[in-house]
Amino acid sequence: MPLSNLTLVNECDRFPYPESDPTAYLSRVNTYYQLRVADHDYALGYMLPSVAEVFRGIPSWHLDDDEGTLTLTAGSTAAERSKAVGNTLLAMRETGHFKVLNKWRNELYAVYGKNKELLFNIERSASPLLGVVTYGVHLTAYTRSQDTGEIKIWTPRRARTKQTYGGMLDNAVAGGIASGESPFESLVRECSEEASLAEDLVRSKARAAGTVTYYYIRDERAGGETNLMQPECQYIYDLELPEDVTPKPGDDEVEEFYLWSVDEVKQAMENGEFKPNCALVVLDFLVRHGFLHSENEENFVEIVSRLHRRLEFPTL
Amino acid sequence: MPLSNLTLVNECDRFPYPESDPTAYLSRVNTYYQLRVADHDYALGYMLPSVAEVFRGIPSWHLDDDEGTLTLTAGSTAAERSKAVGNTLLAMRETGHFKVLNKWRNELYAVYGKNKELLFNIERSASPLLGVVTYGVHLTAYTRSQDTGEIKIWTPRRARTKQTYGGMLDNAVAGGIASGESPFESLVRECSEEASLAEDLVRSKARAAGTVTYYYIRDERAGGETNLMQPECQYIYDLELPEDVTPKPGDDEVEEFYLWSVDEVKQAMENGEFKPNCALVVLDFLVRHGFLHSENEENFVEIVSRLHRRLEFPTL
């Protein structure tokens, strides 16, 4: 049974919408704890009660069951808050509280406030525990035939040994944005690391093309605890590669790059071979380049909106 | 004081969002009446109480003050419902109840249900009274210099005598989609009518590029009653024109076409010269073509989401 494009969207953008399904939305947000920092009266993410519970009684944190909030009380600067968050998470890692912390990355993600100010940094592997918005870059590399104009899309398969989404298809380049790094500089770095693409080529030819935003809920394929909430913002880039340039795996994360026609890519999408968020980036590419439109996709209007979900937390 | 891009978005996508501003959202939806049709227990639009009141006691309609609903009770097929709606609106037009009905267009817009079925057709000028989703096509026509690659955008100025948004800037081609017409056929028709663009050129070179969706609230510039709600879905197309093709006004709705650099267009945007929803289409074009990105627009993430609002009513 081929997966429809709307099914692919539903498998990544999983959190209910308040205006169209208020019951499902409210039953979740009334159950979850809001993550906050002191003196900022708004949510930065939703946390499972089972996760929030672990913060009860820990210095620097205040769990309020009546309000349904977990508040970081320590620190009044980003540096102070980051240190408090780091200390808590390191301790939790050592006591083995959370499986996701076993994949400790030593990479810091940024959490922003309503004025786009940095509130604190958080170890990457811990971000889904707190449910905060994370940022990444995704690049679609493609070729355009000089003769026919046909577009083909470079599509990597993730190493089958990779612990998350092993063997699934990916976008040409994708990675998380470290705190303090700009999207474009992150892209240049990832293009080199993941696809061995020359820096000057990327700087001169990669083109920004918007964002893809969605509200993911993790399942077993992501590794670690399931049902953690992961609102994400991916900065999208296109890169038309000369036909004589071939992306090559720069590390052991990619098994192989395929150069596929749009129909081959669509087939793999239907087969559910793409990592969930990468499928959304493919859909956005197909929409922007006119391959997917109102005459061949019955859920076109819904899909285009869902690829650009407005997240309910502050974003950069 | 130049208008920011976020201000331009805010001036078109005006309805509050439930997840980020629940108080403002609820105060509106708890005041307004939901438009419904019998045996379909969901809203098709929001109506001002002052508008809904006029339907009280009219055959074919049931106003329920406790539920806050106005339900079309007549008819069980699209044809029957459309006839009942048409009769009511014609009578209201004759009695001069609503100023917007003085601009009667004799064009029918389609209103869809949750299964994408046609529920009824409604006279175009009446659609903001009922607050239903309307559909249109917007095309950006542009040139790309063979020498430098520079993109310039064909930008028409609306006739100053036009009753709505007279003298403001527009997209190259824009129009409403009549019930039963496909977006692409609507585009081909409008390109001929509004810009004298040859049908074969449009059919071969216009490229679908997604949708722009927003929730407009009408002000005095739209003519007629103010504060009527107008959730809209615009199907977006790009058309790269050869440098020797010049769009020409095909009717008296356009005063002149300008061929402007991206900077000239941005300047006119800052000056507030664009019709509100056309400014959003320009922003979407600038995003998709890499002119607006995370490094030169501080509200980039918010803007891209807002250009693709998920409407809370059924859409096609």
Short mmCIF file of C-alpha atoms in Angstrom, two decimals, chain A residues 17-20 25 114 116 135 144 182-185 207-213 233 235 237-238 286-295 298-302 304-306 308-312 315-316, chain B residues 17-20 25 114 116 135 144 182-185 207-213 233 235 237-238 286-295 298-302 304-306 308-312 315-316:
data_model
loop_
_atom_site.label_atom_id
_atom_site.label_comp_id
_atom_site.label_asym_id
_atom_site.label_seq_id
_atom_site.Cartn_x
_atom_site.Cartn_y
_atom_site.Cartn_z
CA TYR A 17 -3.61 21.43 15.93
CA PRO A 18 -5.68 23.41 18.44
CA GLU A 19 -8.07 25.02 15.97
CA SER A 20 -9.03 21.87 14.08
CA TYR A 25 -4.69 19.36 21.53
CA LYS A 114 10.47 35.83 22.69
CA LYS A 116 15.12 36.18 19.97
CA TYR A 135 17.25 24.07 14.25
CA ARG A 144 19.49 19.65 -14.48
CA SER A 182 24.56 30.71 11.41
CA PRO A 183 22.44 28.50 9.16
CA PHE A 184 24.60 29.19 6.13
CA GLU A 185 27.89 28.50 7.88
CA ARG A 207 20.45 29.02 -2.59
CA ALA A 208 18.25 29.59 0.43
CA ALA A 209 14.66 28.51 -0.22
CA GLY A 210 12.76 29.00 3.02
CA THR A 211 12.14 26.77 5.99
CA VAL A 212 10.31 23.54 6.71
CA THR A 213 8.80 23.46 10.21
CA CYS A 233 12.83 24.27 12.13
CA TYR A 235 16.49 25.97 6.99
CA TYR A 237 18.71 25.16 0.64
CA ASP A 238 18.83 24.06 -2.98
CA LEU A 286 8.69 19.08 -5.28
CA VAL A 287 6.20 21.85 -4.46
CA ARG A 288 8.61 24.71 -5.06
CA HIS A 289 9.81 23.24 -8.34
CA GLY A 290 6.34 22.59 -9.69
CA PHE A 291 6.42 18.78 -9.57
CA LEU A 292 3.67 18.61 -6.99
CA HIS A 293 0.68 20.87 -7.56
CA SER A 294 -3.06 21.21 -7.26
CA GLU A 295 -3.74 19.09 -10.32
CA GLU A 298 -5.55 16.15 -3.85
CA ASN A 299 -4.26 17.32 -0.47
CA PHE A 300 -2.07 20.06 -1.93
CA VAL A 301 -3.39 22.96 0.19
CA GLU A 302 -3.15 21.01 3.43
CA VAL A 304 1.85 23.06 1.79
CA SER A 305 0.59 24.55 5.06
CA ARG A 306 1.70 21.58 7.10
CA HIS A 308 5.44 25.27 7.29
CA ARG A 309 3.82 24.81 10.65
CA ARG A 310 3.88 27.85 12.87
CA LEU A 311 5.50 26.59 16.04
CA GLU A 312 3.94 27.77 19.28
CA THR A 315 11.80 30.79 17.38
CA LEU A 316 14.94 32.52 16.28
CA TYR B 17 -3.47 32.23 16.51
CA PRO B 18 -4.96 30.01 19.24
CA GLU B 19 -1.72 28.45 20.44
CA SER B 20 0.27 31.68 20.84
CA TYR B 25 -8.36 33.92 19.68
CA LYS B 114 -14.30 18.04 5.00
CA LYS B 116 -13.46 18.04 -0.31
CA TYR B 135 -9.43 30.56 -3.65
CA ARG B 144 16.26 36.82 -15.91
CA SER B 182 -9.18 24.41 -11.87
CA PRO B 183 -6.41 26.66 -10.59
CA PHE B 184 -4.36 26.25 -13.73
CA GLU B 185 -7.23 26.98 -16.12
CA ARG B 207 5.26 26.78 -13.04
CA ALA B 208 3.28 25.94 -9.93
CA ALA B 209 5.15 26.91 -6.77
CA GLY B 210 2.85 26.16 -3.86
CA THR B 211 0.22 28.16 -2.06
CA VAL B 212 0.09 31.26 0.09
CA THR B 213 -2.60 31.06 2.77
CA CYS B 233 -5.84 30.31 -0.33
CA TYR B 235 -2.32 29.08 -5.70
CA TYR B 237 2.73 30.35 -10.03
CA ASP B 238 6.01 31.69 -11.37
CA LEU B 286 11.65 36.37 -2.48
CA VAL B 287 11.91 33.45 -0.04
CA ARG B 288 11.72 30.73 -2.69
CA HIS B 289 14.27 32.45 -4.90
CA GLY B 290 16.76 33.04 -2.11
CA PHE B 291 16.46 36.84 -1.93
CA LEU B 292 15.06 36.74 1.58
CA HIS B 293 16.79 34.39 4.02
CA SER B 294 17.88 33.88 7.58
CA GLU B 295 20.88 36.16 7.24
CA GLU B 298 15.43 38.63 11.45
CA ASN B 299 11.86 37.30 11.40
CA PHE B 300 12.53 34.74 8.68
CA VAL B 301 11.15 31.67 10.49
CA GLU B 302 7.98 33.43 11.57
CA VAL B 304 7.76 31.69 6.20
CA SER B 305 5.23 29.96 8.47
CA ARG B 306 2.79 32.85 8.36
CA HIS B 308 1.42 29.31 4.73
CA ARG B 309 -1.14 29.50 7.49
CA ARG B 310 -3.09 26.33 8.05
CA LEU B 311 -6.70 27.46 7.79
CA GLU B 312 -9.08 26.01 10.34
CA THR B 315 -10.08 23.44 2.14
CA LEU B 316 -10.10 21.93 -1.28
#
